[in-house]
């Protein structure tokens, strides 16, 4: 079944941070990620993009649309024993990362920084002659599907200009994921999550849609895009001459 892509505002993005329904929906997301296998999908993607790290400095990783920052904790717990030290920046337009979450990263040897910014402001060129900050890896989950058209292109252009590697783990716009999204009530999700899950799948990706939008010079990047697990769509981009 070919589902047309439709992007509609999601309830969680418009509820105040402290709204009990929003807080509950953010907790529901952890269970949704368990069902989607997001943590394992991201871990495998990160490992394939960074198989070795001979450089002596920490890896600089940025998560766009990081929410409360807990999703990547699972990835960090799996990778920290085998990986180089990481400096992780968590960007979201809402200030949601708790001191407890930050201390969990720090216990693993990962330093953290919060950037409470709208991503479309982040994507603007920096003022004056200042160079834009660069990242070894930019990662997103359940985030890119909020964007379409010129905003999505601007966002991908900023990522391609500022990173050597990029991973996006998004809803798969596919009948199986759509069926799953209608069943998130079965894992205890509240009304906000139930509604947003369905909207997210309609706004998700399939085929090589993100590769087709990737703005970098094609021969300079290796792109991989595929369905991942039962409900996810994973896109990876790696600059061929990526450092180190
Ligand atoms: C569905 S949540 C996903 C959170 C997290 N990535 C996860 O998977 O648990 C989407 C997140 O994107 C953030 N967001 C939406 N639009 C944004 C924007 N324009 N700039 C920055 N963050 C945004 C929301 O605040 C929210 O935390």
PDB file of C-alpha atoms and ligand atoms in Angstrom:
ATOM      1  CA  UNK A   1       0.000   0.000   0.000  1.00  0.00           C
ATOM      2  CA  UNK A   2       1.453   3.380  -1.024  1.00  0.00           C
ATOM      3  CA  UNK A   3       0.726   5.969   1.662  1.00  0.00           C
ATOM      4  CA  UNK A   4       1.100   9.614   0.653  1.00  0.00           C
ATOM      5  CA  UNK A   5       3.199  11.663   3.080  1.00  0.00           C
ATOM      6  CA  UNK A   6       1.182  14.141   5.167  1.00  0.00           C
ATOM      7  CA  UNK A   7       2.685  16.286   7.924  1.00  0.00           C
ATOM      8  CA  UNK A   8       0.291  17.577  10.579  1.00  0.00           C
ATOM      9  CA  UNK A   9       0.993  19.338  13.899  1.00  0.00           C
ATOM     10  CA  UNK A  10       1.441  16.877  16.775  1.00  0.00           C
ATOM     11  CA  UNK A  11      -0.281  17.513  20.110  1.00  0.00           C
ATOM     12  CA  UNK A  12       2.856  16.972  22.224  1.00  0.00           C
ATOM     13  CA  UNK A  13       4.699  19.782  20.431  1.00  0.00           C
ATOM     14  CA  UNK A  14       2.015  22.277  21.415  1.00  0.00           C
ATOM     15  CA  UNK A  15       1.414  21.332  25.041  1.00  0.00           C
ATOM     16  CA  UNK A  16       3.246  23.232  27.801  1.00  0.00           C
ATOM     17  CA  UNK A  17       6.241  21.325  29.178  1.00  0.00           C
ATOM     18  CA  UNK A  18       4.615  20.899  32.600  1.00  0.00           C
ATOM     19  CA  UNK A  19       1.219  19.763  31.318  1.00  0.00           C
ATOM     20  CA  UNK A  20       0.536  16.351  32.956  1.00  0.00           C
ATOM     21  CA  UNK A  21      -0.657  14.867  29.641  1.00  0.00           C
ATOM     22  CA  UNK A  22       2.586  15.999  27.970  1.00  0.00           C
ATOM     23  CA  UNK A  23       4.690  14.567  30.798  1.00  0.00           C
ATOM     24  CA  UNK A  24       2.848  11.277  30.566  1.00  0.00           C
ATOM     25  CA  UNK A  25       3.216  11.225  26.774  1.00  0.00           C
ATOM     26  CA  UNK A  26       6.984  11.726  27.081  1.00  0.00           C
ATOM     27  CA  UNK A  27       7.113   8.728  29.417  1.00  0.00           C
ATOM     28  CA  UNK A  28       5.006   6.768  26.901  1.00  0.00           C
ATOM     29  CA  UNK A  29       7.683   7.489  24.297  1.00  0.00           C
ATOM     30  CA  UNK A  30      10.090   5.207  26.163  1.00  0.00           C
ATOM     31  CA  UNK A  31       7.682   2.295  25.688  1.00  0.00           C
ATOM     32  CA  UNK A  32       7.085   3.278  22.076  1.00  0.00           C
ATOM     33  CA  UNK A  33      10.860   3.201  21.536  1.00  0.00           C
ATOM     34  CA  UNK A  34      11.038  -0.248  23.111  1.00  0.00           C
ATOM     35  CA  UNK A  35       8.394  -1.486  20.673  1.00  0.00           C
ATOM     36  CA  UNK A  36      10.238   0.165  17.777  1.00  0.00           C
ATOM     37  CA  UNK A  37      13.652  -1.157  18.830  1.00  0.00           C
ATOM     38  CA  UNK A  38      15.002   2.397  18.415  1.00  0.00           C
ATOM     39  CA  UNK A  39      17.891   2.006  20.807  1.00  0.00           C
ATOM     40  CA  UNK A  40      19.316  -1.055  19.016  1.00  0.00           C
ATOM     41  CA  UNK A  41      18.739   0.527  15.589  1.00  0.00           C
ATOM     42  CA  UNK A  42      20.643   3.658  16.627  1.00  0.00           C
ATOM     43  CA  UNK A  43      23.411   1.692  18.321  1.00  0.00           C
ATOM     44  CA  UNK A  44      24.021  -0.404  15.206  1.00  0.00           C
ATOM     45  CA  UNK A  45      23.929   2.680  12.968  1.00  0.00           C
ATOM     46  CA  UNK A  46      26.396   4.570  15.187  1.00  0.00           C
ATOM     47  CA  UNK A  47      28.742   1.583  15.328  1.00  0.00           C
ATOM     48  CA  UNK A  48      28.689   1.175  11.566  1.00  0.00           C
ATOM     49  CA  UNK A  49      29.429   4.879  11.080  1.00  0.00           C
ATOM     50  CA  UNK A  50      32.177   4.967  13.718  1.00  0.00           C
ATOM     51  CA  UNK A  51      33.843   1.520  13.698  1.00  0.00           C
ATOM     52  CA  UNK A  52      37.120   2.959  14.992  1.00  0.00           C
ATOM     53  CA  UNK A  53      38.138   6.290  16.472  1.00  0.00           C
ATOM     54  CA  UNK A  54      41.895   6.655  16.433  1.00  0.00           C
ATOM     55  CA  UNK A  55      41.702  10.370  17.213  1.00  0.00           C
ATOM     56  CA  UNK A  56      42.698  11.233  20.774  1.00  0.00           C
ATOM     57  CA  UNK A  57      39.861  13.710  21.254  1.00  0.00           C
ATOM     58  CA  UNK A  58      36.288  12.850  22.332  1.00  0.00           C
ATOM     59  CA  UNK A  59      33.683  12.217  19.659  1.00  0.00           C
ATOM     60  CA  UNK A  60      31.398  15.226  19.251  1.00  0.00           C
ATOM     61  CA  UNK A  61      27.802  14.062  18.885  1.00  0.00           C
ATOM     62  CA  UNK A  62      24.704  16.238  18.528  1.00  0.00           C
ATOM     63  CA  UNK A  63      21.152  14.985  18.927  1.00  0.00           C
ATOM     64  CA  UNK A  64      18.526  17.156  17.235  1.00  0.00           C
ATOM     65  CA  UNK A  65      15.062  17.109  18.851  1.00  0.00           C
ATOM     66  CA  UNK A  66      16.439  15.238  21.839  1.00  0.00           C
ATOM     67  CA  UNK A  67      13.326  15.591  24.036  1.00  0.00           C
ATOM     68  CA  UNK A  68      14.201  14.584  27.601  1.00  0.00           C
ATOM     69  CA  UNK A  69      17.483  13.004  26.434  1.00  0.00           C
ATOM     70  CA  UNK A  70      16.692   9.536  27.765  1.00  0.00           C
ATOM     71  CA  UNK A  71      16.608   7.649  24.442  1.00  0.00           C
ATOM     72  CA  UNK A  72      20.338   7.964  23.879  1.00  0.00           C
ATOM     73  CA  UNK A  73      21.090   6.842  27.436  1.00  0.00           C
ATOM     74  CA  UNK A  74      20.364   3.284  26.326  1.00  0.00           C
ATOM     75  CA  UNK A  75      22.759   3.711  23.397  1.00  0.00           C
ATOM     76  CA  UNK A  76      25.376   5.255  25.681  1.00  0.00           C
ATOM     77  CA  UNK A  77      25.108   2.385  28.189  1.00  0.00           C
ATOM     78  CA  UNK A  78      25.700  -0.172  25.421  1.00  0.00           C
ATOM     79  CA  UNK A  79      28.556   1.702  23.748  1.00  0.00           C
ATOM     80  CA  UNK A  80      30.434   3.430  26.554  1.00  0.00           C
ATOM     81  CA  UNK A  81      32.523   0.371  27.582  1.00  0.00           C
ATOM     82  CA  UNK A  82      33.898  -0.024  24.014  1.00  0.00           C
ATOM     83  CA  UNK A  83      33.820   3.502  22.666  1.00  0.00           C
ATOM     84  CA  UNK A  84      35.941   6.620  22.907  1.00  0.00           C
ATOM     85  CA  UNK A  85      34.791   9.361  25.275  1.00  0.00           C
ATOM     86  CA  UNK A  86      31.846  11.349  23.915  1.00  0.00           C
ATOM     87  CA  UNK A  87      30.798  14.969  24.236  1.00  0.00           C
ATOM     88  CA  UNK A  88      27.045  14.902  23.639  1.00  0.00           C
ATOM     89  CA  UNK A  89      24.980  18.002  22.866  1.00  0.00           C
ATOM     90  CA  UNK A  90      21.221  17.601  23.303  1.00  0.00           C
ATOM     91  CA  UNK A  91      19.238  20.152  21.302  1.00  0.00           C
ATOM     92  CA  UNK A  92      15.520  20.691  21.677  1.00  0.00           C
ATOM     93  CA  UNK A  93      13.338  23.777  21.680  1.00  0.00           C
ATOM     94  CA  UNK A  94      11.968  22.703  25.057  1.00  0.00           C
ATOM     95  CA  UNK A  95      14.110  22.517  28.168  1.00  0.00           C
ATOM     96  CA  UNK A  96      13.423  18.902  29.162  1.00  0.00           C
ATOM     97  CA  UNK A  97      16.680  17.193  30.147  1.00  0.00           C
ATOM     98  CA  UNK A  98      16.821  16.630  33.911  1.00  0.00           C
ATOM     99  CA  UNK A  99      19.971  16.849  36.058  1.00  0.00           C
ATOM    100  CA  UNK A 100      19.461  13.135  36.839  1.00  0.00           C
ATOM    101  CA  UNK A 101      19.630  12.253  33.144  1.00  0.00           C
ATOM    102  CA  UNK A 102      22.778  14.328  32.721  1.00  0.00           C
ATOM    103  CA  UNK A 103      24.397  12.653  35.725  1.00  0.00           C
ATOM    104  CA  UNK A 104      23.619   9.215  34.179  1.00  0.00           C
ATOM    105  CA  UNK A 105      25.597  10.227  31.071  1.00  0.00           C
ATOM    106  CA  UNK A 106      28.390  11.594  33.177  1.00  0.00           C
ATOM    107  CA  UNK A 107      28.604   8.318  35.144  1.00  0.00           C
ATOM    108  CA  UNK A 108      29.369   6.659  31.796  1.00  0.00           C
ATOM    109  CA  UNK A 109      32.125   9.161  31.069  1.00  0.00           C
ATOM    110  CA  UNK A 110      30.062  11.145  28.531  1.00  0.00           C
ATOM    111  CA  UNK A 111      29.987  14.899  28.988  1.00  0.00           C
ATOM    112  CA  UNK A 112      26.759  16.690  28.057  1.00  0.00           C
ATOM    113  CA  UNK A 113      25.679  20.116  26.949  1.00  0.00           C
ATOM    114  CA  UNK A 114      22.116  21.376  26.459  1.00  0.00           C
ATOM    115  CA  UNK A 115      21.069  23.634  23.608  1.00  0.00           C
ATOM    116  CA  UNK A 116      17.511  24.910  24.038  1.00  0.00           C
ATOM    117  CA  UNK A 117      16.924  26.223  20.527  1.00  0.00           C
ATOM    118  CA  UNK A 118      14.526  25.888  17.659  1.00  0.00           C
ATOM    119  CA  UNK A 119      16.335  23.711  15.126  1.00  0.00           C
ATOM    120  CA  UNK A 120      15.487  26.086  12.294  1.00  0.00           C
ATOM    121  CA  UNK A 121      17.389  28.827  14.162  1.00  0.00           C
ATOM    122  CA  UNK A 122      20.265  26.369  14.675  1.00  0.00           C
ATOM    123  CA  UNK A 123      20.213  25.754  10.904  1.00  0.00           C
ATOM    124  CA  UNK A 124      20.775  29.447  10.099  1.00  0.00           C
ATOM    125  CA  UNK A 125      24.299  30.420   9.055  1.00  0.00           C
ATOM    126  CA  UNK A 126      26.185  31.838  12.071  1.00  0.00           C
ATOM    127  CA  UNK A 127      26.443  35.643  12.147  1.00  0.00           C
ATOM    128  CA  UNK A 128      29.497  37.423  10.715  1.00  0.00           C
ATOM    129  CA  UNK A 129      32.584  35.440   9.787  1.00  0.00           C
ATOM    130  CA  UNK A 130      32.150  32.910  12.599  1.00  0.00           C
ATOM    131  CA  UNK A 131      32.440  29.288  11.347  1.00  0.00           C
ATOM    132  CA  UNK A 132      29.502  27.013  12.166  1.00  0.00           C
ATOM    133  CA  UNK A 133      30.287  24.407  14.853  1.00  0.00           C
ATOM    134  CA  UNK A 134      31.106  20.972  13.469  1.00  0.00           C
ATOM    135  CA  UNK A 135      30.088  17.504  14.653  1.00  0.00           C
ATOM    136  CA  UNK A 136      31.490  14.051  14.100  1.00  0.00           C
ATOM    137  CA  UNK A 137      27.959  12.641  14.223  1.00  0.00           C
ATOM    138  CA  UNK A 138      24.483  14.170  14.247  1.00  0.00           C
ATOM    139  CA  UNK A 139      21.681  11.855  15.308  1.00  0.00           C
ATOM    140  CA  UNK A 140      17.890  12.209  15.403  1.00  0.00           C
ATOM    141  CA  UNK A 141      14.961  10.012  16.371  1.00  0.00           C
ATOM    142  CA  UNK A 142      11.262  10.657  15.778  1.00  0.00           C
ATOM    143  CA  UNK A 143      12.150  14.185  14.767  1.00  0.00           C
ATOM    144  CA  UNK A 144      12.725  14.749  11.022  1.00  0.00           C
ATOM    145  CA  UNK A 145       9.169  13.727  10.258  1.00  0.00           C
ATOM    146  CA  UNK A 146       7.968  16.988  11.815  1.00  0.00           C
ATOM    147  CA  UNK A 147       9.343  18.833   8.784  1.00  0.00           C
ATOM    148  CA  UNK A 148       8.597  19.061   5.102  1.00  0.00           C
ATOM    149  CA  UNK A 149       9.326  21.202   2.087  1.00  0.00           C
ATOM    150  CA  UNK A 150      11.719  24.100   2.470  1.00  0.00           C
ATOM    151  CA  UNK A 151      12.165  23.562   6.237  1.00  0.00           C
ATOM    152  CA  UNK A 152      13.224  19.934   5.792  1.00  0.00           C
ATOM    153  CA  UNK A 153      15.659  20.896   3.034  1.00  0.00           C
ATOM    154  CA  UNK A 154      17.122  23.724   5.120  1.00  0.00           C
ATOM    155  CA  UNK A 155      17.569  21.373   8.042  1.00  0.00           C
ATOM    156  CA  UNK A 156      19.270  18.657   5.962  1.00  0.00           C
ATOM    157  CA  UNK A 157      21.497  21.273   4.298  1.00  0.00           C
ATOM    158  CA  UNK A 158      22.679  22.500   7.719  1.00  0.00           C
ATOM    159  CA  UNK A 159      23.328  18.913   8.845  1.00  0.00           C
ATOM    160  CA  UNK A 160      25.316  18.127   5.668  1.00  0.00           C
ATOM    161  CA  UNK A 161      27.353  21.306   6.098  1.00  0.00           C
ATOM    162  CA  UNK A 162      28.164  20.712   9.782  1.00  0.00           C
ATOM    163  CA  UNK A 163      28.598  16.965  10.212  1.00  0.00           C
ATOM    164  CA  UNK A 164      30.647  14.084   8.864  1.00  0.00           C
ATOM    165  CA  UNK A 165      28.004  11.499   9.722  1.00  0.00           C
ATOM    166  CA  UNK A 166      24.232  11.596  10.166  1.00  0.00           C
ATOM    167  CA  UNK A 167      21.652   9.104  11.442  1.00  0.00           C
ATOM    168  CA  UNK A 168      17.879   9.536  11.448  1.00  0.00           C
ATOM    169  CA  UNK A 169      15.565   6.902  12.947  1.00  0.00           C
ATOM    170  CA  UNK A 170      12.048   7.867  11.936  1.00  0.00           C
ATOM    171  CA  UNK A 171       8.605   6.292  11.632  1.00  0.00           C
ATOM    172  CA  UNK A 172       8.298   4.034   8.587  1.00  0.00           C
ATOM    173  CA  UNK A 173       5.369   5.192   6.460  1.00  0.00           C
ATOM    174  CA  UNK A 174       4.060   1.711   5.856  1.00  0.00           C
ATOM    175  CA  UNK A 175       0.849  -0.181   6.579  1.00  0.00           C
ATOM    176  CA  UNK A 176       2.466  -2.313   9.306  1.00  0.00           C
ATOM    177  CA  UNK A 177       3.697   0.758  11.205  1.00  0.00           C
ATOM    178  CA  UNK A 178       0.299   2.385  10.690  1.00  0.00           C
ATOM    179  CA  UNK A 179      -1.414  -0.658  12.197  1.00  0.00           C
ATOM    180  CA  UNK A 180       1.061  -0.569  15.106  1.00  0.00           C
ATOM    181  CA  UNK A 181       0.423   3.139  15.668  1.00  0.00           C
ATOM    182  CA  UNK A 182      -3.284   2.437  16.128  1.00  0.00           C
ATOM    183  CA  UNK A 183      -2.399  -0.095  18.832  1.00  0.00           C
ATOM    184  CA  UNK A 184      -0.124   2.000  21.092  1.00  0.00           C
ATOM    185  CA  UNK A 185      -3.015   2.171  23.593  1.00  0.00           C
ATOM    186  CA  UNK A 186      -2.240  -1.513  24.259  1.00  0.00           C
ATOM    187  CA  UNK A 187       1.115  -0.539  25.803  1.00  0.00           C
ATOM    188  CA  UNK A 188      -0.650   1.987  28.053  1.00  0.00           C
ATOM    189  CA  UNK A 189      -0.143   5.130  25.943  1.00  0.00           C
ATOM    190  CA  UNK A 190      -2.318   8.138  26.726  1.00  0.00           C
ATOM    191  CA  UNK A 191      -4.556  10.018  24.300  1.00  0.00           C
ATOM    192  CA  UNK A 192      -1.793  12.438  23.233  1.00  0.00           C
ATOM    193  CA  UNK A 193       0.556   9.581  22.352  1.00  0.00           C
ATOM    194  CA  UNK A 194      -2.190   7.582  20.636  1.00  0.00           C
ATOM    195  CA  UNK A 195      -3.063  10.518  18.423  1.00  0.00           C
ATOM    196  CA  UNK A 196       0.546  11.567  17.716  1.00  0.00           C
ATOM    197  CA  UNK A 197       1.636   8.007  16.900  1.00  0.00           C
ATOM    198  CA  UNK A 198      -0.797   7.829  13.976  1.00  0.00           C
ATOM    199  CA  UNK A 199       0.141  11.329  12.748  1.00  0.00           C
ATOM    200  CA  UNK A 200       3.837  10.393  12.984  1.00  0.00           C
ATOM    201  CA  UNK A 201       3.458   7.388  10.699  1.00  0.00           C
ATOM    202  CA  UNK A 202       1.589   9.461   8.098  1.00  0.00           C
ATOM    203  CA  UNK A 203       4.482  11.977   8.268  1.00  0.00           C
ATOM    204  CA  UNK A 204       7.159   9.261   8.250  1.00  0.00           C
ATOM    205  CA  UNK A 205       9.405   8.167   5.405  1.00  0.00           C
ATOM    206  CA  UNK A 206       9.776   5.237   3.022  1.00  0.00           C
ATOM    207  CA  UNK A 207      11.941   4.133   0.100  1.00  0.00           C
ATOM    208  CA  UNK A 208      14.811   6.514  -0.567  1.00  0.00           C
ATOM    209  CA  UNK A 209      12.930   9.724   0.189  1.00  0.00           C
ATOM    210  CA  UNK A 210      15.595  11.181   2.483  1.00  0.00           C
ATOM    211  CA  UNK A 211      18.440  10.190   0.146  1.00  0.00           C
ATOM    212  CA  UNK A 212      16.628  12.040  -2.634  1.00  0.00           C
ATOM    213  CA  UNK A 213      16.521  15.170  -0.472  1.00  0.00           C
ATOM    214  CA  UNK A 214      20.133  14.903   0.730  1.00  0.00           C
ATOM    215  CA  UNK A 215      21.826  18.128  -0.320  1.00  0.00           C
ATOM    216  CA  UNK A 216      25.507  17.248  -0.136  1.00  0.00           C
ATOM    217  CA  UNK A 217      27.485  16.607  -3.320  1.00  0.00           C
ATOM    218  CA  UNK A 218      26.488  12.984  -3.961  1.00  0.00           C
ATOM    219  CA  UNK A 219      29.949  11.605  -4.745  1.00  0.00           C
ATOM    220  CA  UNK A 220      31.198  12.941  -1.402  1.00  0.00           C
ATOM    221  CA  UNK A 221      28.669  10.970   0.673  1.00  0.00           C
ATOM    222  CA  UNK A 222      27.728   7.358   1.219  1.00  0.00           C
ATOM    223  CA  UNK A 223      23.980   7.081   1.836  1.00  0.00           C
ATOM    224  CA  UNK A 224      22.040   4.115   3.249  1.00  0.00           C
ATOM    225  CA  UNK A 225      18.300   4.173   3.737  1.00  0.00           C
ATOM    226  CA  UNK A 226      16.031   1.264   4.648  1.00  0.00           C
ATOM    227  CA  UNK A 227      13.199   0.027   6.782  1.00  0.00           C
ATOM    228  CA  UNK A 228      14.517  -1.010  10.202  1.00  0.00           C
ATOM    229  CA  UNK A 229      12.714  -3.363  12.579  1.00  0.00           C
ATOM    230  CA  UNK A 230       8.960  -3.523  12.154  1.00  0.00           C
ATOM    231  CA  UNK A 231       8.109   0.144  12.432  1.00  0.00           C
ATOM    232  CA  UNK A 232      11.158   2.337  11.746  1.00  0.00           C
ATOM    233  CA  UNK A 233      12.897   3.905   8.791  1.00  0.00           C
ATOM    234  CA  UNK A 234      16.620   4.491   9.173  1.00  0.00           C
ATOM    235  CA  UNK A 235      18.713   6.901   7.092  1.00  0.00           C
ATOM    236  CA  UNK A 236      22.521   7.104   7.410  1.00  0.00           C
ATOM    237  CA  UNK A 237      24.868   9.490   5.615  1.00  0.00           C
ATOM    238  CA  UNK A 238      28.646   9.416   5.864  1.00  0.00           C
ATOM    239  CA  UNK A 239      31.093  11.833   4.281  1.00  0.00           C
ATOM    240  CA  UNK A 240      33.627   9.764   2.329  1.00  0.00           C
ATOM    241  CA  UNK A 241      36.586  11.722   3.632  1.00  0.00           C
ATOM    242  CA  UNK A 242      35.149  11.767   7.189  1.00  0.00           C
ATOM    243  CA  UNK A 243      37.684  12.489   9.917  1.00  0.00           C
ATOM    244  CA  UNK A 244      39.665  10.965  11.440  1.00  0.00           C
TER     245      UNK A 244
HETATM  246  C1  LIG B   1       8.490  12.980  19.298  1.00  0.00           C
HETATM  247  S1  LIG B   1       9.602  13.924  20.270  1.00  0.00           S
HETATM  248  C2  LIG B   1      11.066  12.896  20.166  1.00  0.00           C
HETATM  249  C3  LIG B   1      12.020  13.153  21.296  1.00  0.00           C
HETATM  250  C4  LIG B   1      13.252  12.220  21.283  1.00  0.00           C
HETATM  251  N1  LIG B   1      14.021  12.362  20.059  1.00  0.00           N
HETATM  252  C5  LIG B   1      12.830  10.781  21.434  1.00  0.00           C
HETATM  253  O1  LIG B   1      12.796  10.066  20.431  1.00  0.00           O
HETATM  254  O2  LIG B   1      12.493  10.385  22.557  1.00  0.00           O
HETATM  255  C6  LIG B   1      10.034  15.268  19.189  1.00  0.00           C
HETATM  256  C7  LIG B   1      10.873  16.329  19.862  1.00  0.00           C
HETATM  257  O3  LIG B   1      11.203  17.312  18.879  1.00  0.00           O
HETATM  258  C8  LIG B   1      11.158  18.583  19.500  1.00  0.00           C
HETATM  259  N2  LIG B   1      10.936  19.573  18.433  1.00  0.00           N
HETATM  260  C9  LIG B   1       9.892  19.663  17.590  1.00  0.00           C
HETATM  261  N3  LIG B   1      10.069  20.695  16.742  1.00  0.00           N
HETATM  262  C10 LIG B   1      11.267  21.259  17.056  1.00  0.00           C
HETATM  263  C11 LIG B   1      12.011  22.353  16.539  1.00  0.00           C
HETATM  264  N4  LIG B   1      11.544  23.098  15.525  1.00  0.00           N
HETATM  265  N5  LIG B   1      13.221  22.644  17.093  1.00  0.00           N
HETATM  266  C12 LIG B   1      13.710  21.886  18.126  1.00  0.00           C
HETATM  267  N6  LIG B   1      13.032  20.859  18.668  1.00  0.00           N
HETATM  268  C13 LIG B   1      11.820  20.540  18.142  1.00  0.00           C
HETATM  269  C14 LIG B   1      10.012  18.499  20.480  1.00  0.00           C
HETATM  270  O4  LIG B   1      10.143  19.470  21.511  1.00  0.00           O
HETATM  271  C15 LIG B   1      10.156  17.075  20.980  1.00  0.00           C
HETATM  272  O5  LIG B   1      10.947  17.008  22.151  1.00  0.00           O
END
